[in-house]
Amino acid sequence: MPEKKTPIIIGSDHAAYDLKEKVKALLMERGIDVEDAGCYNEDSVDYPDFGIKVASMVSAGKFERGILMCGTGIGMSMVANKFPHVRAALCTDLFSSIMSKRHNNSNILVLGARVVGDILALEIVKAWLETPFEGGRHQRRLDKFDRIDAAMTD
Ligand code: RB5
């Protein structure tokens, strides 16, 4: 199956600024349009501001997928998964990255720049880009997430 080329929105805090720049370069090399929601340097910022920017766009369907990065990835995944229709997966290994697409159809990949080295982080991104969703019984399970979204918006 050919790799999807739909645009990706990315964001990070200062702890992952350097990794974000490397992820951006990788996406651009692959011919994927990138919307960079910041941050734009290593000055200290608050990760929720950037998590909210990216997750709200994915939640609203303005972007099909996004990538978020902070020191551990924990704060960004907490923020992102508060948004309806967001399935953010914090991945520190290749297997999790692959399975987060195959079984969970993750629409935001989250990375912890202080947890994984740059080389592994970029391999995690490549695996996430290249792996398709399997659908079938996994779609049935994801459909059950809609109940959560409905309860949250009632
Ligand atoms: C910033 O120091 C750090 O707390 C942040 O990058 C992240 O790890 C939060 O979850």
CSV table of N, CA and C and ligand atoms in Angstrom, one decimal:
chain,number,residue,atom,x,y,z
A,1,MET,N,0.9,-1.2,0.0
A,1,MET,CA,0.0,0.0,0.0
A,1,MET,C,0.9,1.3,0.0
A,2,PRO,N,0.7,2.2,-0.9
A,2,PRO,CA,1.5,3.4,-0.9
A,2,PRO,C,1.3,4.3,0.3
A,3,GLU,N,2.4,4.9,0.8
A,3,GLU,CA,2.3,5.7,2.0
A,3,GLU,C,1.4,6.9,1.8
A,4,LYS,N,0.6,7.2,2.8
A,4,LYS,CA,-0.3,8.4,2.8
A,4,LYS,C,0.6,9.7,2.7
A,5,LYS,N,0.1,10.7,2.0
A,5,LYS,CA,0.8,11.9,1.9
A,5,LYS,C,0.0,13.1,2.5
A,6,THR,N,-1.1,12.7,3.2
A,6,THR,CA,-1.9,13.8,3.7
A,6,THR,C,-1.1,14.7,4.7
A,7,PRO,N,-1.4,16.0,4.8
A,7,PRO,CA,-0.6,16.9,5.6
A,7,PRO,C,-0.6,16.4,7.1
A,8,ILE,N,0.5,16.8,7.8
A,8,ILE,CA,0.6,16.5,9.2
A,8,ILE,C,0.9,17.8,10.0
A,9,ILE,N,0.2,17.9,11.1
A,9,ILE,CA,0.4,19.1,12.0
A,9,ILE,C,1.3,18.6,13.1
A,10,ILE,N,2.4,19.3,13.4
A,10,ILE,CA,3.3,18.9,14.5
A,10,ILE,C,3.4,20.0,15.5
A,11,GLY,N,3.8,19.6,16.7
A,11,GLY,CA,4.0,20.6,17.8
A,11,GLY,C,4.9,20.0,18.9
A,12,SER,N,5.6,20.9,19.6
A,12,SER,CA,6.4,20.4,20.7
A,12,SER,C,6.5,21.6,21.7
A,13,ASP,N,7.1,21.2,22.9
A,13,ASP,CA,7.5,22.3,23.8
A,13,ASP,C,9.1,22.4,23.6
A,14,HIS,N,9.7,23.2,24.5
A,14,HIS,CA,11.1,23.5,24.3
A,14,HIS,C,12.0,22.2,24.5
A,15,ALA,N,11.5,21.3,25.3
A,15,ALA,CA,12.3,20.0,25.6
A,15,ALA,C,12.4,19.2,24.4
A,16,ALA,N,11.5,19.4,23.4
A,16,ALA,CA,11.5,18.5,22.2
A,16,ALA,C,11.7,19.4,20.9
A,17,TYR,N,12.1,20.6,21.1
A,17,TYR,CA,12.2,21.5,19.9
A,17,TYR,C,13.1,20.9,18.9
A,18,ASP,N,14.3,20.5,19.4
A,18,ASP,CA,15.3,19.9,18.5
A,18,ASP,C,14.8,18.7,17.7
A,19,LEU,N,14.1,17.8,18.5
A,19,LEU,CA,13.5,16.6,17.8
A,19,LEU,C,12.4,17.0,16.8
A,20,LYS,N,11.6,18.0,17.2
A,20,LYS,CA,10.6,18.5,16.2
A,20,LYS,C,11.2,18.9,14.9
A,21,GLU,N,12.3,19.6,15.0
A,21,GLU,CA,12.9,20.1,13.7
A,21,GLU,C,13.4,18.9,12.9
A,22,LYS,N,13.8,17.9,13.6
A,22,LYS,CA,14.3,16.7,12.8
A,22,LYS,C,13.1,15.9,12.2
A,23,VAL,N,12.0,15.8,13.0
A,23,VAL,CA,10.8,15.1,12.5
A,23,VAL,C,10.3,15.9,11.3
A,24,LYS,N,10.3,17.3,11.4
A,24,LYS,CA,9.8,18.1,10.3
A,24,LYS,C,10.6,17.8,9.0
A,25,ALA,N,12.0,17.8,9.2
A,25,ALA,CA,12.8,17.5,8.0
A,25,ALA,C,12.5,16.1,7.4
A,26,LEU,N,12.3,15.1,8.2
A,26,LEU,CA,12.0,13.8,7.7
A,26,LEU,C,10.7,13.8,6.9
A,27,LEU,N,9.7,14.5,7.5
A,27,LEU,CA,8.4,14.5,6.8
A,27,LEU,C,8.5,15.2,5.5
A,28,MET,N,9.2,16.3,5.5
A,28,MET,CA,9.4,17.1,4.2
A,28,MET,C,10.1,16.3,3.2
A,29,GLU,N,11.2,15.6,3.6
A,29,GLU,CA,11.9,14.7,2.7
A,29,GLU,C,11.0,13.7,2.0
A,30,ARG,N,10.0,13.3,2.8
A,30,ARG,CA,9.0,12.3,2.2
A,30,ARG,C,7.9,12.9,1.4
A,31,GLY,N,8.0,14.2,1.2
A,31,GLY,CA,7.0,14.9,0.4
A,31,GLY,C,5.7,15.1,1.1
A,32,ILE,N,5.7,15.1,2.4
A,32,ILE,CA,4.5,15.4,3.2
A,32,ILE,C,4.5,16.9,3.7
A,33,ASP,N,3.4,17.5,3.4
A,33,ASP,CA,3.2,18.9,3.9
A,33,ASP,C,3.1,19.0,5.4
A,34,VAL,N,3.9,19.9,6.0
A,34,VAL,CA,3.9,20.0,7.4
A,34,VAL,C,3.4,21.3,7.9
A,35,GLU,N,2.5,21.3,8.8
A,35,GLU,CA,2.1,22.6,9.5
A,35,GLU,C,2.8,22.5,10.9
A,36,ASP,N,3.6,23.5,11.1
A,36,ASP,CA,4.4,23.5,12.4
A,36,ASP,C,3.7,24.5,13.4
A,37,ALA,N,3.1,23.9,14.4
A,37,ALA,CA,2.3,24.7,15.4
A,37,ALA,C,3.2,25.3,16.5
A,38,GLY,N,4.5,25.1,16.3
A,38,GLY,CA,5.5,25.6,17.4
A,38,GLY,C,5.8,24.5,18.4
A,39,CYS,N,6.7,24.8,19.3
A,39,CYS,CA,7.3,26.1,19.6
A,39,CYS,C,8.4,26.3,18.5
A,40,TYR,N,9.0,27.5,18.5
A,40,TYR,CA,9.9,27.9,17.4
A,40,TYR,C,11.3,28.1,17.9
A,41,ASN,N,11.6,27.9,19.2
A,41,ASN,CA,13.0,27.9,19.7
A,41,ASN,C,13.0,27.2,21.0
A,42,GLU,N,14.1,27.2,21.7
A,42,GLU,CA,14.3,26.4,22.9
A,42,GLU,C,13.9,27.2,24.2
A,43,ASP,N,13.3,28.4,24.1
A,43,ASP,CA,12.8,29.1,25.3
A,43,ASP,C,11.7,28.3,26.0
A,44,SER,N,11.8,28.4,27.3
A,44,SER,CA,10.8,27.6,28.0
A,44,SER,C,9.4,28.0,27.8
A,45,VAL,N,8.5,27.0,27.5
A,45,VAL,CA,7.1,27.2,27.2
A,45,VAL,C,6.3,26.2,27.9
A,46,ASP,N,5.0,26.3,27.8
A,46,ASP,CA,4.1,25.3,28.5
A,46,ASP,C,3.5,24.3,27.5
A,47,TYR,N,3.8,23.0,27.7
A,47,TYR,CA,3.4,22.0,26.7
A,47,TYR,C,1.9,22.0,26.3
A,48,PRO,N,1.0,22.3,27.3
A,48,PRO,CA,-0.4,22.2,26.9
A,48,PRO,C,-0.8,23.2,25.8
A,49,ASP,N,-0.1,24.4,25.7
A,49,ASP,CA,-0.4,25.3,24.7
A,49,ASP,C,-0.2,24.7,23.3
A,50,PHE,N,0.8,23.9,23.1
A,50,PHE,CA,1.1,23.3,21.8
A,50,PHE,C,0.3,22.0,21.6
A,51,GLY,N,0.1,21.3,22.7
A,51,GLY,CA,-0.8,20.1,22.6
A,51,GLY,C,-2.2,20.5,22.2
A,52,ILE,N,-2.7,21.6,22.7
A,52,ILE,CA,-4.0,22.0,22.4
A,52,ILE,C,-4.1,22.5,20.9
A,53,LYS,N,-3.1,23.2,20.5
A,53,LYS,CA,-3.1,23.6,19.1
A,53,LYS,C,-3.2,22.5,18.1
A,54,VAL,N,-2.4,21.4,18.3
A,54,VAL,CA,-2.4,20.3,17.4
A,54,VAL,C,-3.6,19.4,17.6
A,55,ALA,N,-3.9,19.1,18.8
A,55,ALA,CA,-5.0,18.1,19.1
A,55,ALA,C,-6.4,18.7,18.6
A,56,SER,N,-6.5,20.0,18.8
A,56,SER,CA,-7.8,20.7,18.5
A,56,SER,C,-8.0,20.6,16.9
A,57,MET,N,-6.9,20.8,16.2
A,57,MET,CA,-7.0,20.7,14.7
A,57,MET,C,-7.3,19.3,14.3
A,58,VAL,N,-6.8,18.3,14.9
A,58,VAL,CA,-7.1,16.9,14.5
A,58,VAL,C,-8.5,16.6,15.0
A,59,SER,N,-8.8,17.0,16.1
A,59,SER,CA,-10.2,16.7,16.7
A,59,SER,C,-11.3,17.3,15.7
A,60,ALA,N,-11.0,18.5,15.2
A,60,ALA,CA,-12.0,19.2,14.3
A,60,ALA,C,-11.9,18.7,12.9
A,61,GLY,N,-11.0,17.8,12.6
A,61,GLY,CA,-10.9,17.2,11.2
A,61,GLY,C,-10.1,18.1,10.3
A,62,LYS,N,-9.5,19.2,10.8
A,62,LYS,CA,-8.7,20.1,9.9
A,62,LYS,C,-7.5,19.4,9.4
A,63,PHE,N,-6.9,18.5,10.3
A,63,PHE,CA,-5.8,17.7,9.9
A,63,PHE,C,-6.2,16.3,10.3
A,64,GLU,N,-5.8,15.3,9.4
A,64,GLU,CA,-6.1,13.9,9.6
A,64,GLU,C,-5.2,13.3,10.7
A,65,ARG,N,-4.0,13.9,10.8
A,65,ARG,CA,-3.0,13.3,11.7
A,65,ARG,C,-2.0,14.3,12.2
A,66,GLY,N,-1.4,14.0,13.4
A,66,GLY,CA,-0.5,15.0,13.9
A,66,GLY,C,0.6,14.2,14.7
A,67,ILE,N,1.7,15.0,15.0
A,67,ILE,CA,2.7,14.4,15.9
A,67,ILE,C,3.1,15.5,16.9
A,68,LEU,N,3.1,15.0,18.2
A,68,LEU,CA,3.4,15.9,19.3
A,68,LEU,C,4.6,15.3,20.1
A,69,MET,N,5.4,16.3,20.6
A,69,MET,CA,6.6,15.9,21.3
A,69,MET,C,6.8,16.8,22.5
A,70,CYS,N,7.2,16.2,23.6
A,70,CYS,CA,7.7,17.0,24.8
A,70,CYS,C,8.8,16.1,25.4
A,71,GLY,N,9.1,16.5,26.7
A,71,GLY,CA,10.3,15.8,27.3
A,71,GLY,C,10.0,14.3,27.4
A,72,THR,N,8.9,13.9,28.1
A,72,THR,CA,8.6,12.5,28.3
A,72,THR,C,7.5,12.0,27.3
A,73,GLY,N,6.8,12.9,26.7
A,73,GLY,CA,5.6,12.6,25.9
A,73,GLY,C,4.3,12.4,26.7
A,74,ILE,N,4.5,12.4,28.0
A,74,ILE,CA,3.4,12.1,28.9
A,74,ILE,C,2.4,13.3,28.9
A,75,GLY,N,2.9,14.5,29.1
A,75,GLY,CA,2.0,15.6,29.2
A,75,GLY,C,1.3,15.8,27.9
A,76,MET,N,2.0,15.7,26.8
A,76,MET,CA,1.3,15.9,25.5
A,76,MET,C,0.2,14.8,25.2
A,77,SER,N,0.5,13.6,25.6
A,77,SER,CA,-0.5,12.6,25.4
A,77,SER,C,-1.7,12.8,26.3
A,78,MET,N,-1.5,13.3,27.5
A,78,MET,CA,-2.6,13.6,28.4
A,78,MET,C,-3.5,14.7,27.8
A,79,VAL,N,-2.9,15.7,27.3
A,79,VAL,CA,-3.6,16.8,26.7
A,79,VAL,C,-4.4,16.4,25.5
A,80,ALA,N,-3.7,15.7,24.6
A,80,ALA,CA,-4.3,15.3,23.3
A,80,ALA,C,-5.5,14.4,23.5
A,81,ASN,N,-5.4,13.5,24.4
A,81,ASN,CA,-6.5,12.5,24.5
A,81,ASN,C,-7.7,13.1,25.2
A,82,LYS,N,-7.7,14.3,25.6
A,82,LYS,CA,-8.9,15.0,26.2
A,82,LYS,C,-9.8,15.4,25.0
A,83,PHE,N,-9.3,15.4,23.8
A,83,PHE,CA,-10.1,15.9,22.7
A,83,PHE,C,-10.9,14.8,22.0
A,84,PRO,N,-12.2,15.1,21.7
A,84,PRO,CA,-12.9,14.1,21.0
A,84,PRO,C,-12.3,13.7,19.7
A,85,HIS,N,-12.4,12.4,19.3
A,85,HIS,CA,-11.9,11.9,18.1
A,85,HIS,C,-10.4,11.8,18.0
A,86,VAL,N,-9.7,12.2,19.0
A,86,VAL,CA,-8.2,12.1,19.0
A,86,VAL,C,-7.8,10.7,19.7
A,87,ARG,N,-7.0,10.0,19.0
A,87,ARG,CA,-6.4,8.8,19.5
A,87,ARG,C,-4.9,9.0,19.5
A,88,ALA,N,-4.4,9.5,20.6
A,88,ALA,CA,-2.9,9.8,20.6
A,88,ALA,C,-2.2,8.7,21.3
A,89,ALA,N,-1.1,8.3,20.7
A,89,ALA,CA,-0.3,7.1,21.1
A,89,ALA,C,1.1,7.6,21.5
A,90,LEU,N,1.4,7.4,22.7
A,90,LEU,CA,2.8,7.7,23.2
A,90,LEU,C,3.6,6.4,22.9
A,91,CYS,N,4.6,6.6,22.0
A,91,CYS,CA,5.4,5.4,21.6
A,91,CYS,C,6.8,5.5,21.9
A,92,THR,N,7.4,4.5,22.6
A,92,THR,CA,8.9,4.6,22.9
A,92,THR,C,9.6,3.4,22.2
A,93,ASP,N,8.8,2.7,21.3
A,93,ASP,CA,9.5,1.5,20.6
A,93,ASP,C,8.7,1.3,19.3
A,94,LEU,N,9.3,0.5,18.4
A,94,LEU,CA,8.8,0.3,17.1
A,94,LEU,C,7.5,-0.5,17.1
A,95,PHE,N,7.5,-1.5,18.0
A,95,PHE,CA,6.3,-2.4,18.0
A,95,PHE,C,5.1,-1.6,18.4
A,96,SER,N,5.2,-0.7,19.4
A,96,SER,CA,4.0,0.1,19.8
A,96,SER,C,3.6,1.0,18.7
A,97,SER,N,4.6,1.6,18.0
A,97,SER,CA,4.2,2.5,16.9
A,97,SER,C,3.4,1.8,15.9
A,98,ILE,N,3.9,0.6,15.5
A,98,ILE,CA,3.2,-0.2,14.4
A,98,ILE,C,1.8,-0.6,14.9
A,99,MET,N,1.8,-1.1,16.1
A,99,MET,CA,0.5,-1.6,16.6
A,99,MET,C,-0.5,-0.4,16.8
A,100,SER,N,0.0,0.7,17.2
A,100,SER,CA,-0.9,1.9,17.4
A,100,SER,C,-1.6,2.3,16.1
A,101,LYS,N,-1.0,1.9,15.0
A,101,LYS,CA,-1.7,2.2,13.7
A,101,LYS,C,-2.5,0.9,13.3
A,102,ARG,N,-1.9,-0.2,13.3
A,102,ARG,CA,-2.7,-1.4,12.9
A,102,ARG,C,-4.0,-1.6,13.7
A,103,HIS,N,-3.9,-1.5,15.0
A,103,HIS,CA,-5.0,-1.9,15.8
A,103,HIS,C,-5.8,-0.7,16.4
A,104,ASN,N,-5.1,0.4,16.6
A,104,ASN,CA,-5.8,1.6,17.2
A,104,ASN,C,-6.0,2.8,16.3
A,105,ASN,N,-5.5,2.6,15.1
A,105,ASN,CA,-5.5,3.7,14.1
A,105,ASN,C,-5.2,5.1,14.8
A,106,SER,N,-4.1,5.1,15.5
A,106,SER,CA,-3.7,6.4,16.2
A,106,SER,C,-3.7,7.5,15.2
A,107,ASN,N,-4.2,8.7,15.6
A,107,ASN,CA,-4.2,9.8,14.6
A,107,ASN,C,-3.2,10.9,15.2
A,108,ILE,N,-2.7,10.7,16.4
A,108,ILE,CA,-1.6,11.5,16.8
A,108,ILE,C,-0.5,10.6,17.4
A,109,LEU,N,0.7,10.8,16.9
A,109,LEU,CA,1.9,10.0,17.5
A,109,LEU,C,2.5,11.0,18.5
A,110,VAL,N,2.8,10.5,19.6
A,110,VAL,CA,3.5,11.3,20.7
A,110,VAL,C,4.9,10.7,21.0
A,111,LEU,N,5.8,11.6,21.1
A,111,LEU,CA,7.2,11.1,21.4
A,111,LEU,C,7.8,11.9,22.6
A,112,GLY,N,8.6,11.2,23.3
A,112,GLY,CA,9.3,11.8,24.4
A,112,GLY,C,10.8,12.0,24.1
A,113,ALA,N,11.2,13.3,23.9
A,113,ALA,CA,12.5,13.5,23.4
A,113,ALA,C,13.6,13.2,24.5
A,114,ARG,N,13.2,13.2,25.7
A,114,ARG,CA,14.1,12.9,26.8
A,114,ARG,C,14.1,11.4,27.1
A,115,VAL,N,13.3,10.6,26.4
A,115,VAL,CA,13.2,9.2,26.7
A,115,VAL,C,13.8,8.4,25.6
A,116,VAL,N,13.5,8.8,24.3
A,116,VAL,CA,14.1,8.1,23.2
A,116,VAL,C,15.1,9.0,22.5
A,117,GLY,N,16.2,8.4,22.0
A,117,GLY,CA,17.2,9.1,21.2
A,117,GLY,C,16.6,9.5,19.9
A,118,ASP,N,17.2,10.4,19.2
A,118,ASP,CA,16.7,10.9,17.9
A,118,ASP,C,16.6,9.8,16.9
A,119,ILE,N,17.6,8.9,16.8
A,119,ILE,CA,17.5,7.9,15.8
A,119,ILE,C,16.3,7.0,16.0
A,120,LEU,N,16.1,6.5,17.2
A,120,LEU,CA,14.9,5.7,17.5
A,120,LEU,C,13.7,6.5,17.2
A,121,ALA,N,13.6,7.7,17.7
A,121,ALA,CA,12.4,8.6,17.5
A,121,ALA,C,12.1,8.6,16.0
A,122,LEU,N,13.0,8.8,15.1
A,122,LEU,CA,12.8,9.0,13.7
A,122,LEU,C,12.3,7.6,13.1
A,123,GLU,N,12.9,6.5,13.6
A,123,GLU,CA,12.4,5.2,13.2
A,123,GLU,C,11.0,5.0,13.6
A,124,ILE,N,10.6,5.4,14.8
A,124,ILE,CA,9.2,5.3,15.3
A,124,ILE,C,8.3,6.1,14.3
A,125,VAL,N,8.7,7.3,13.9
A,125,VAL,CA,7.9,8.1,13.0
A,125,VAL,C,7.8,7.3,11.7
A,126,LYS,N,8.9,6.8,11.2
A,126,LYS,CA,8.8,6.1,9.8
A,126,LYS,C,7.8,4.9,9.9
A,127,ALA,N,7.9,4.1,11.0
A,127,ALA,CA,7.0,3.0,11.2
A,127,ALA,C,5.6,3.4,11.2
A,128,TRP,N,5.3,4.5,11.9
A,128,TRP,CA,4.0,5.1,12.1
A,128,TRP,C,3.4,5.5,10.7
A,129,LEU,N,4.3,6.2,9.9
A,129,LEU,CA,3.9,6.6,8.6
A,129,LEU,C,3.5,5.5,7.7
A,130,GLU,N,4.3,4.4,7.8
A,130,GLU,CA,4.3,3.3,6.8
A,130,GLU,C,3.2,2.3,7.1
A,131,THR,N,2.7,2.2,8.4
A,131,THR,CA,1.8,1.2,8.8
A,131,THR,C,0.4,1.5,8.6
A,132,PRO,N,-0.4,0.7,7.8
A,132,PRO,CA,-1.8,1.0,7.7
A,132,PRO,C,-2.7,0.5,8.8
A,133,PHE,N,-3.9,1.0,9.0
A,133,PHE,CA,-4.9,0.5,9.9
A,133,PHE,C,-5.5,-0.8,9.3
A,134,GLU,N,-5.7,-1.8,10.2
A,134,GLU,CA,-6.2,-3.1,9.7
A,134,GLU,C,-7.7,-3.1,9.6
A,135,GLY,N,-8.4,-2.2,10.3
A,135,GLY,CA,-9.9,-2.2,10.2
A,135,GLY,C,-10.5,-3.4,10.8
A,136,GLY,N,-11.6,-3.8,10.2
A,136,GLY,CA,-12.3,-5.0,10.7
A,136,GLY,C,-12.7,-4.9,12.2
A,137,ARG,N,-12.4,-6.0,12.9
A,137,ARG,CA,-12.7,-6.0,14.4
A,137,ARG,C,-12.2,-4.8,15.1
A,138,HIS,N,-11.1,-4.2,14.6
A,138,HIS,CA,-10.5,-3.1,15.3
A,138,HIS,C,-11.3,-1.8,15.1
A,139,GLN,N,-11.9,-1.7,13.9
A,139,GLN,CA,-12.8,-0.6,13.7
A,139,GLN,C,-14.0,-0.7,14.6
A,140,ARG,N,-14.6,-1.9,14.8
A,140,ARG,CA,-15.7,-2.1,15.7
A,140,ARG,C,-15.3,-1.6,17.1
A,141,ARG,N,-14.1,-1.9,17.5
A,141,ARG,CA,-13.7,-1.4,18.9
A,141,ARG,C,-13.5,0.1,18.9
A,142,LEU,N,-13.0,0.6,17.8
A,142,LEU,CA,-12.8,2.1,17.8
A,142,LEU,C,-14.2,2.8,17.8
A,143,ASP,N,-15.2,2.2,17.1
A,143,ASP,CA,-16.5,2.8,17.1
A,143,ASP,C,-17.0,3.0,18.5
A,144,LYS,N,-16.6,2.1,19.4
A,144,LYS,CA,-17.1,2.3,20.8
A,144,LYS,C,-16.5,3.5,21.5
A,145,PHE,N,-15.4,4.1,20.9
A,145,PHE,CA,-14.9,5.4,21.5
A,145,PHE,C,-16.0,6.5,21.3
A,146,ASP,N,-16.8,6.3,20.3
A,146,ASP,CA,-17.8,7.4,20.0
A,146,ASP,C,-18.7,7.6,21.2
A,147,ARG,N,-19.0,6.5,22.0
A,147,ARG,CA,-19.8,6.7,23.2
A,147,ARG,C,-19.2,7.7,24.2
A,148,ILE,N,-17.9,7.6,24.2
A,148,ILE,CA,-17.1,8.5,25.2
A,148,ILE,C,-17.3,9.9,24.6
A,149,ASP,N,-17.0,10.1,23.3
A,149,ASP,CA,-17.1,11.4,22.7
A,149,ASP,C,-18.5,12.0,22.9
A,150,ALA,N,-19.6,11.1,22.7
A,150,ALA,CA,-20.9,11.6,22.9
A,150,ALA,C,-21.2,12.0,24.3
A,151,ALA,N,-20.7,11.2,25.3
A,151,ALA,CA,-20.9,11.5,26.7
A,151,ALA,C,-20.3,12.9,27.0
A,152,MET,N,-19.1,13.1,26.4
A,152,MET,CA,-18.3,14.3,26.8
A,152,MET,C,-19.0,15.6,26.2
A,153,THR,N,-19.7,15.4,25.1
A,153,THR,CA,-20.3,16.6,24.4
A,153,THR,C,-21.7,16.8,24.8
A,154,ASP,N,-22.3,15.9,25.6
A,154,ASP,CA,-23.7,16.0,26.0
A,154,ASP,C,-24.0,17.3,26.8
B,1,RB5,C1,9.2,20.2,30.5
B,1,RB5,O1,10.2,20.3,31.4
B,1,RB5,C2,8.6,18.8,30.6
B,1,RB5,O2,7.8,18.8,31.8
B,1,RB5,C3,7.7,18.5,29.5
B,1,RB5,O3,8.5,18.5,28.3
B,1,RB5,C4,7.0,17.2,29.4
B,1,RB5,O4,7.9,16.1,29.7
B,1,RB5,C5,5.8,17.0,30.2
B,1,RB5,O5,5.1,16.0,30.2
